[in-house]
PDB file of C-alpha atoms in Angstrom:
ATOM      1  CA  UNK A   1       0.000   0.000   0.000  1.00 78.00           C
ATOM      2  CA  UNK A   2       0.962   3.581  -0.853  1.00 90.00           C
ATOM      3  CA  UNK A   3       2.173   5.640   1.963  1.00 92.00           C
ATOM      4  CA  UNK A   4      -0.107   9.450   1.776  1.00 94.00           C
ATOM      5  CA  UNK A   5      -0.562  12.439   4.503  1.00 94.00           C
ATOM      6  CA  UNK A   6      -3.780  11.434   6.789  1.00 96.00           C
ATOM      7  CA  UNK A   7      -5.545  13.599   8.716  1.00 95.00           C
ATOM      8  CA  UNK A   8      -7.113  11.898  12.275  1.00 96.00           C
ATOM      9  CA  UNK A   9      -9.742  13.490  14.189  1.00 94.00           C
ATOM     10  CA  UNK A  10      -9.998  12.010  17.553  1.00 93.00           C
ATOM     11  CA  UNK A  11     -13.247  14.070  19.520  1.00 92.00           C
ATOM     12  CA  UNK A  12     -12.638  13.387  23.849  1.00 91.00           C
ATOM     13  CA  UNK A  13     -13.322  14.540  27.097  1.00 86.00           C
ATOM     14  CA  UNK A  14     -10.537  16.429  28.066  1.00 81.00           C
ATOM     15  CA  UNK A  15      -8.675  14.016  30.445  1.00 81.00           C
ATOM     16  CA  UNK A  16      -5.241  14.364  32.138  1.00 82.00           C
ATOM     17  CA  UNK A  17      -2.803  11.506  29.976  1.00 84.00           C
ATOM     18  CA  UNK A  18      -5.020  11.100  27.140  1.00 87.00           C
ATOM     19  CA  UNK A  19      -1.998  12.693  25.097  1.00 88.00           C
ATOM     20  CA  UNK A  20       0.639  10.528  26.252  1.00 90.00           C
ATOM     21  CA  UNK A  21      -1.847   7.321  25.314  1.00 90.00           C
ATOM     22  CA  UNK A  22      -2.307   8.432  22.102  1.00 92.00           C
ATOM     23  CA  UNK A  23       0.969   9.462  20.915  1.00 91.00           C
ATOM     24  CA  UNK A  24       2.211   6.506  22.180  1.00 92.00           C
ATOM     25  CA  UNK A  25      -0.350   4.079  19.792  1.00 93.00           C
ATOM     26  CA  UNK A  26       2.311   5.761  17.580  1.00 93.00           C
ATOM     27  CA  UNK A  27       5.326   5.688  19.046  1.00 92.00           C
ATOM     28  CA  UNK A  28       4.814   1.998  19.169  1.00 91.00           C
ATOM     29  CA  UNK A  29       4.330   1.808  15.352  1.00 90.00           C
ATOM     30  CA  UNK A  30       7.381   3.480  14.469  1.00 92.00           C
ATOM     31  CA  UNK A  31       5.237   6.587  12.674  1.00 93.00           C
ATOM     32  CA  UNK A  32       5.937   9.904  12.899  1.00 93.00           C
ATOM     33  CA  UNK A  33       3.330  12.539  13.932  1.00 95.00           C
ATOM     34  CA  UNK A  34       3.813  15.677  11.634  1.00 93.00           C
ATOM     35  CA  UNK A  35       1.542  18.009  12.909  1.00 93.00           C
ATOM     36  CA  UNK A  36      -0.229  17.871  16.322  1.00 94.00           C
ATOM     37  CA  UNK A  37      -3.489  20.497  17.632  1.00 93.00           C
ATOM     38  CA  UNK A  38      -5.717  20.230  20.226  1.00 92.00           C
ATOM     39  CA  UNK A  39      -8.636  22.773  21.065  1.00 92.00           C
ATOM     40  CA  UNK A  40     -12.154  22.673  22.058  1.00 90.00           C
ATOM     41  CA  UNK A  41     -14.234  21.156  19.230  1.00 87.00           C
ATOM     42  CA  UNK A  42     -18.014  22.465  18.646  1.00 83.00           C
ATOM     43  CA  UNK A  43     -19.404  20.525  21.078  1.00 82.00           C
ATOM     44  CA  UNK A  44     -19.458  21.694  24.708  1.00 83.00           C
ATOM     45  CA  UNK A  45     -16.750  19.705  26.878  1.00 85.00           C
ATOM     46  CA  UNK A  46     -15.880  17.797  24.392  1.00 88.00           C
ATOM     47  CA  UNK A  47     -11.742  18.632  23.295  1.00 90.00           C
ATOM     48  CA  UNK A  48     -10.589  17.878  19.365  1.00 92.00           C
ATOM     49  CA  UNK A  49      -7.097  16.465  18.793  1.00 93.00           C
ATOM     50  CA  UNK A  50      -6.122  16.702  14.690  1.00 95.00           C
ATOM     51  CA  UNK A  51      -3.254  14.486  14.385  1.00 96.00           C
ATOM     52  CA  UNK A  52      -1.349  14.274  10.606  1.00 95.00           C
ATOM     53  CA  UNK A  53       0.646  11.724   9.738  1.00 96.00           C
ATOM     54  CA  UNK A  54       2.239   9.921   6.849  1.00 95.00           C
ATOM     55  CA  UNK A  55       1.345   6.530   6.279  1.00 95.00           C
ATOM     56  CA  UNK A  56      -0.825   4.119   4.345  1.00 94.00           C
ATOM     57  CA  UNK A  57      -4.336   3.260   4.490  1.00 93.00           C
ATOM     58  CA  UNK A  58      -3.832   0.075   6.645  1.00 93.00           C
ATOM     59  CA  UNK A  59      -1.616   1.291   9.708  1.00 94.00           C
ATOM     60  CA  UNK A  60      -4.477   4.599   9.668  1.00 95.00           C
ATOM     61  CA  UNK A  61      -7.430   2.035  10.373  1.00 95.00           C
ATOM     62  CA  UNK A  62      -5.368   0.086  13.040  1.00 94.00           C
ATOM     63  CA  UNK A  63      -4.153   3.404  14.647  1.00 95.00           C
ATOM     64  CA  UNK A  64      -7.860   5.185  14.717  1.00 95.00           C
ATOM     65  CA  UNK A  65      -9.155   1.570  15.838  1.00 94.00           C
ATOM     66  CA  UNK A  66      -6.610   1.883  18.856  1.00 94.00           C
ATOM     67  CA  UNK A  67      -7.691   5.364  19.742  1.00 94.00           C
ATOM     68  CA  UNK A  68     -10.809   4.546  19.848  1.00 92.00           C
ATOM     69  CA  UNK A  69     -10.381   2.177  22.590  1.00 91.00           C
ATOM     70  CA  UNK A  70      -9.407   4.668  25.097  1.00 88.00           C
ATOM     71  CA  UNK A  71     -11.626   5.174  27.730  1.00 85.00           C
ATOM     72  CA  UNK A  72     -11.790   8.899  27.351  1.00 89.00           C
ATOM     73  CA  UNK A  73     -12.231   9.250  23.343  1.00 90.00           C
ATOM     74  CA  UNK A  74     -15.480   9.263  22.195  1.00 89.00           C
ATOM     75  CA  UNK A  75     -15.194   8.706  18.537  1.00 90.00           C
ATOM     76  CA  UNK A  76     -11.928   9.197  15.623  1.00 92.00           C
ATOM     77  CA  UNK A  77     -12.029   9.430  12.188  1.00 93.00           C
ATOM     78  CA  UNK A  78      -9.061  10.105   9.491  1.00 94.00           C
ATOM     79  CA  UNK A  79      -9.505  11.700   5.903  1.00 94.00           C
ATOM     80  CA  UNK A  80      -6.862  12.385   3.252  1.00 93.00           C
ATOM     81  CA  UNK A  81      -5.135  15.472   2.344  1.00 91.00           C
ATOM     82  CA  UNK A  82      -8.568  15.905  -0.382  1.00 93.00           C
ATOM     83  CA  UNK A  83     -10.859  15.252   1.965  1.00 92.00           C
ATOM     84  CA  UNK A  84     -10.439  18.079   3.902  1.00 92.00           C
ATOM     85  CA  UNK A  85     -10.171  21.934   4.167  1.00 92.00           C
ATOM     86  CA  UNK A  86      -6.694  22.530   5.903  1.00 93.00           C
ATOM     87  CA  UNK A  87      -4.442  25.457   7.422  1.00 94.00           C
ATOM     88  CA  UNK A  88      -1.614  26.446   9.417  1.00 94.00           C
ATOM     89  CA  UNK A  89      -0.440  29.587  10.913  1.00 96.00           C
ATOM     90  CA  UNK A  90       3.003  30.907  11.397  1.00 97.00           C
ATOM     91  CA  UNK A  91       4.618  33.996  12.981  1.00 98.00           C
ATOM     92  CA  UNK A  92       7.562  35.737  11.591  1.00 97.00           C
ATOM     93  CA  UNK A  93       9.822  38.095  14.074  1.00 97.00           C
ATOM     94  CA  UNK A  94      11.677  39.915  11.879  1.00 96.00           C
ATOM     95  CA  UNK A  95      13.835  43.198  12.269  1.00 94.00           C
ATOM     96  CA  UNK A  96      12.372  46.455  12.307  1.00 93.00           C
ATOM     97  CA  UNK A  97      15.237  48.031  10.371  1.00 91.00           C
ATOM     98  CA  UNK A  98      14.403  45.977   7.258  1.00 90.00           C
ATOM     99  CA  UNK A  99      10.659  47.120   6.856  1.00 84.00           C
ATOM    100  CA  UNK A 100      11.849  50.597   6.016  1.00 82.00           C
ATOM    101  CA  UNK A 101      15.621  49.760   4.747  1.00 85.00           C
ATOM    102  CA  UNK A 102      14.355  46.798   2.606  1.00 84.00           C
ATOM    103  CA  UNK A 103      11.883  47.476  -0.235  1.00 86.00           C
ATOM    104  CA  UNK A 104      11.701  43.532  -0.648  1.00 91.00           C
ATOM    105  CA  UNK A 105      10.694  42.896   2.122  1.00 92.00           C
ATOM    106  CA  UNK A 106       7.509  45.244   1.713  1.00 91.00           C
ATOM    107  CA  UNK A 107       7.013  43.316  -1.514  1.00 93.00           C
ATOM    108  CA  UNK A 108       6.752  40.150   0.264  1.00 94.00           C
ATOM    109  CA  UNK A 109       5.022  40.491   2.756  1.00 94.00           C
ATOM    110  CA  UNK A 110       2.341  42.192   0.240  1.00 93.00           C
ATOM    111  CA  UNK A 111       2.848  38.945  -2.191  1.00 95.00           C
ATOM    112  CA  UNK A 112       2.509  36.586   0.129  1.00 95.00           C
ATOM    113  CA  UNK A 113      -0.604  37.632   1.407  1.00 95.00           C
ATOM    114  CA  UNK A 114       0.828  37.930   5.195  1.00 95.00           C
ATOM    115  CA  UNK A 115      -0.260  40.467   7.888  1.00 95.00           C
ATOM    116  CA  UNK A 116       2.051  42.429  10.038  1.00 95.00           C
ATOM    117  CA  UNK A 117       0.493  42.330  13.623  1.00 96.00           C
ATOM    118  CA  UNK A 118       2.806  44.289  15.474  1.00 95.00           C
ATOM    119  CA  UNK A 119       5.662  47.100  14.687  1.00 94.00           C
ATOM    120  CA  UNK A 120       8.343  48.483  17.433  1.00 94.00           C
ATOM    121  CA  UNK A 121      11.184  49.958  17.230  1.00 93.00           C
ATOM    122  CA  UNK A 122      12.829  46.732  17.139  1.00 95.00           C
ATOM    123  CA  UNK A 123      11.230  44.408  15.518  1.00 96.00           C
ATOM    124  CA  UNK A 124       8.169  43.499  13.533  1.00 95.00           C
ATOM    125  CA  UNK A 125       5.833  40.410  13.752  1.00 97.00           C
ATOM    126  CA  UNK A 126       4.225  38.966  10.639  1.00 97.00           C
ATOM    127  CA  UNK A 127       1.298  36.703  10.488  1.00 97.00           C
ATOM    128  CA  UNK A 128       0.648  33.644   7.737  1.00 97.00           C
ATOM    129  CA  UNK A 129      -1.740  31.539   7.160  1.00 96.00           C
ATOM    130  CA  UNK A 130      -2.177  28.980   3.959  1.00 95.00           C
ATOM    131  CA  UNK A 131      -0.651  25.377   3.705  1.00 92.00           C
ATOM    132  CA  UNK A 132       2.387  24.372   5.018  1.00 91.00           C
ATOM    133  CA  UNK A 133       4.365  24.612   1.550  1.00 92.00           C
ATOM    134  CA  UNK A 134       3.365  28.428   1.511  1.00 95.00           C
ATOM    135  CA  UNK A 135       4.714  29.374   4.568  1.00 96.00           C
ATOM    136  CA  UNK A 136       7.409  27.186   3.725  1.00 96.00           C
ATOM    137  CA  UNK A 137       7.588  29.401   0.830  1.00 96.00           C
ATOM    138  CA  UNK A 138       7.747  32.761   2.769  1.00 97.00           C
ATOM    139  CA  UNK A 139      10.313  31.328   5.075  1.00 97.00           C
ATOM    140  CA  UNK A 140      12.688  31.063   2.495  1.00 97.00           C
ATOM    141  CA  UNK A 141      12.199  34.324   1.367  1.00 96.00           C
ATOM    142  CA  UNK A 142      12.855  36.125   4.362  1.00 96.00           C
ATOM    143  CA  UNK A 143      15.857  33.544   5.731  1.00 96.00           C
ATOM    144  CA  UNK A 144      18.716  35.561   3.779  1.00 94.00           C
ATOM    145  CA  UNK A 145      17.180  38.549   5.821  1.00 93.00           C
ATOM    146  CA  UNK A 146      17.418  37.416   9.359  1.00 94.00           C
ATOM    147  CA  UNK A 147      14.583  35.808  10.848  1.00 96.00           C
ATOM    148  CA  UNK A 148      14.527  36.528  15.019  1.00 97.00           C
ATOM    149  CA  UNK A 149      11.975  33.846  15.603  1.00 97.00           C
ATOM    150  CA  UNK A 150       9.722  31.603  13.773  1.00 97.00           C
ATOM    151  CA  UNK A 151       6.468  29.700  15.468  1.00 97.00           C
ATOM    152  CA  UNK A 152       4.158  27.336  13.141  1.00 94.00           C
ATOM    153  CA  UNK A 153       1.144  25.955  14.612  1.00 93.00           C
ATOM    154  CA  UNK A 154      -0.167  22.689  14.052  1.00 90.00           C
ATOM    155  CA  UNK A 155      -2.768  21.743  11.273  1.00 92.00           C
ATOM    156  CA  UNK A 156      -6.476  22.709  11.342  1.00 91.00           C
ATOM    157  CA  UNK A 157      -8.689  21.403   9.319  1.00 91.00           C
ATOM    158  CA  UNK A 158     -12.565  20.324   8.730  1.00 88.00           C
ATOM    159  CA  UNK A 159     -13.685  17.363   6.330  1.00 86.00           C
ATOM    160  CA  UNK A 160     -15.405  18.739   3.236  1.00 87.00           C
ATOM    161  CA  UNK A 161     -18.134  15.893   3.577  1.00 83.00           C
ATOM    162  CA  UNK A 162     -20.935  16.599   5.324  1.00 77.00           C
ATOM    163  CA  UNK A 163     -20.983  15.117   8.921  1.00 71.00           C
ATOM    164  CA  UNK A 164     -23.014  15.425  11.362  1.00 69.00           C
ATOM    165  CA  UNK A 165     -21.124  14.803  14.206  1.00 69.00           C
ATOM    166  CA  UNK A 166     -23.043  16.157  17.230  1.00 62.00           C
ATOM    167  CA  UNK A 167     -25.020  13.643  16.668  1.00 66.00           C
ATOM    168  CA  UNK A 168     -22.740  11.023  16.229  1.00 64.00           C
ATOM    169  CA  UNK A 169     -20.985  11.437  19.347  1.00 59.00           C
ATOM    170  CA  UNK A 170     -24.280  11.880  21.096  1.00 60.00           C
ATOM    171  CA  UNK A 171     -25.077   8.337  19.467  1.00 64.00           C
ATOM    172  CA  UNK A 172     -21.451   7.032  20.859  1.00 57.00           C
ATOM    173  CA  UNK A 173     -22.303   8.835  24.345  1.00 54.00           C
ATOM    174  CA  UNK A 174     -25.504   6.830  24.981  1.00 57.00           C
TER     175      UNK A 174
END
């Protein structure tokens, strides 16, 4: 089986440990997670976890199958790259000097479709969002400048298919 980029959605109660089970169902299998978020998820008390990973179809039912069996997950599911809507964020710290001594860098930040959230005297803070190649992208262009500090959240992302998953997990909760 080909190896892709998988997207798993694993909807909890918000439970000391639950992270350290989970990442280790992977840690166990060798497979790398790429991306990690967890926040609230629409439905009250219950805490979203959007893992990515690379592998292939196989290892992704066995892994969601194991995550599933923890006492504190209420249901997982996993998509592919085209199943779902998907963005990071990034911040840039950059130095102030080059917004004004640096015409390029104006030009970037205008290409690339950033925002600058915050100017001082010295230093500036930029503000990306778009797939990870893109900020990729800008990250490279403003290396050979000097980049102070660099943050890149993990993925976020909702399934283009139509699931209704309120009442899904209100199915799994009975």
């Amino acid at each position: 089986m080909e190896e892709k980029t998988f997207t798993i959605s694993v909807y909890s109660e918000n439970n000391v440990g639950l992270l350290n089970r989970i990442s280790g169902i992977f840690l166990k299998r060798h497979i790398n997670i790429l991306s990690l978020n967890v926040s609230e998820s629409e439905i009250e008390n219950v805490s979203r976890f959007i893992i990515v990973v690379e592998t292939t179809e196989k290892w992704v039912k066995n892994i969601v199958g194991q995550i599933e069996k923890q006492i504190e997950v209420i249901k997982a599911f996993y998509h592919t790259d085209e199943e779902t809507i998907y963005l990071e964020n990034a911040l840039f710290k950059i130095a102030s000097s080059l917004l004004f001594d640096e015409k390029q860098i104006q030009n970037i930040i205008k290409e690339s479709q950033s925002t600058i959230v915050t100017v001082s005297r010295d230093f500036f803070v930029i503000s990306k969002s778009g797939r990870r190649s893109e900020i990729e992208e800008l990250y490279a262009k403003f290396k050979p400048y000097g980049i102070m500090q660099f943050v890149r959240s993990g993925r976020i992302s909702v399934s283009k298919e139509k699931m209704e998953i309120s009442s899904l997990l209100l199915e799994e909760l009975k």
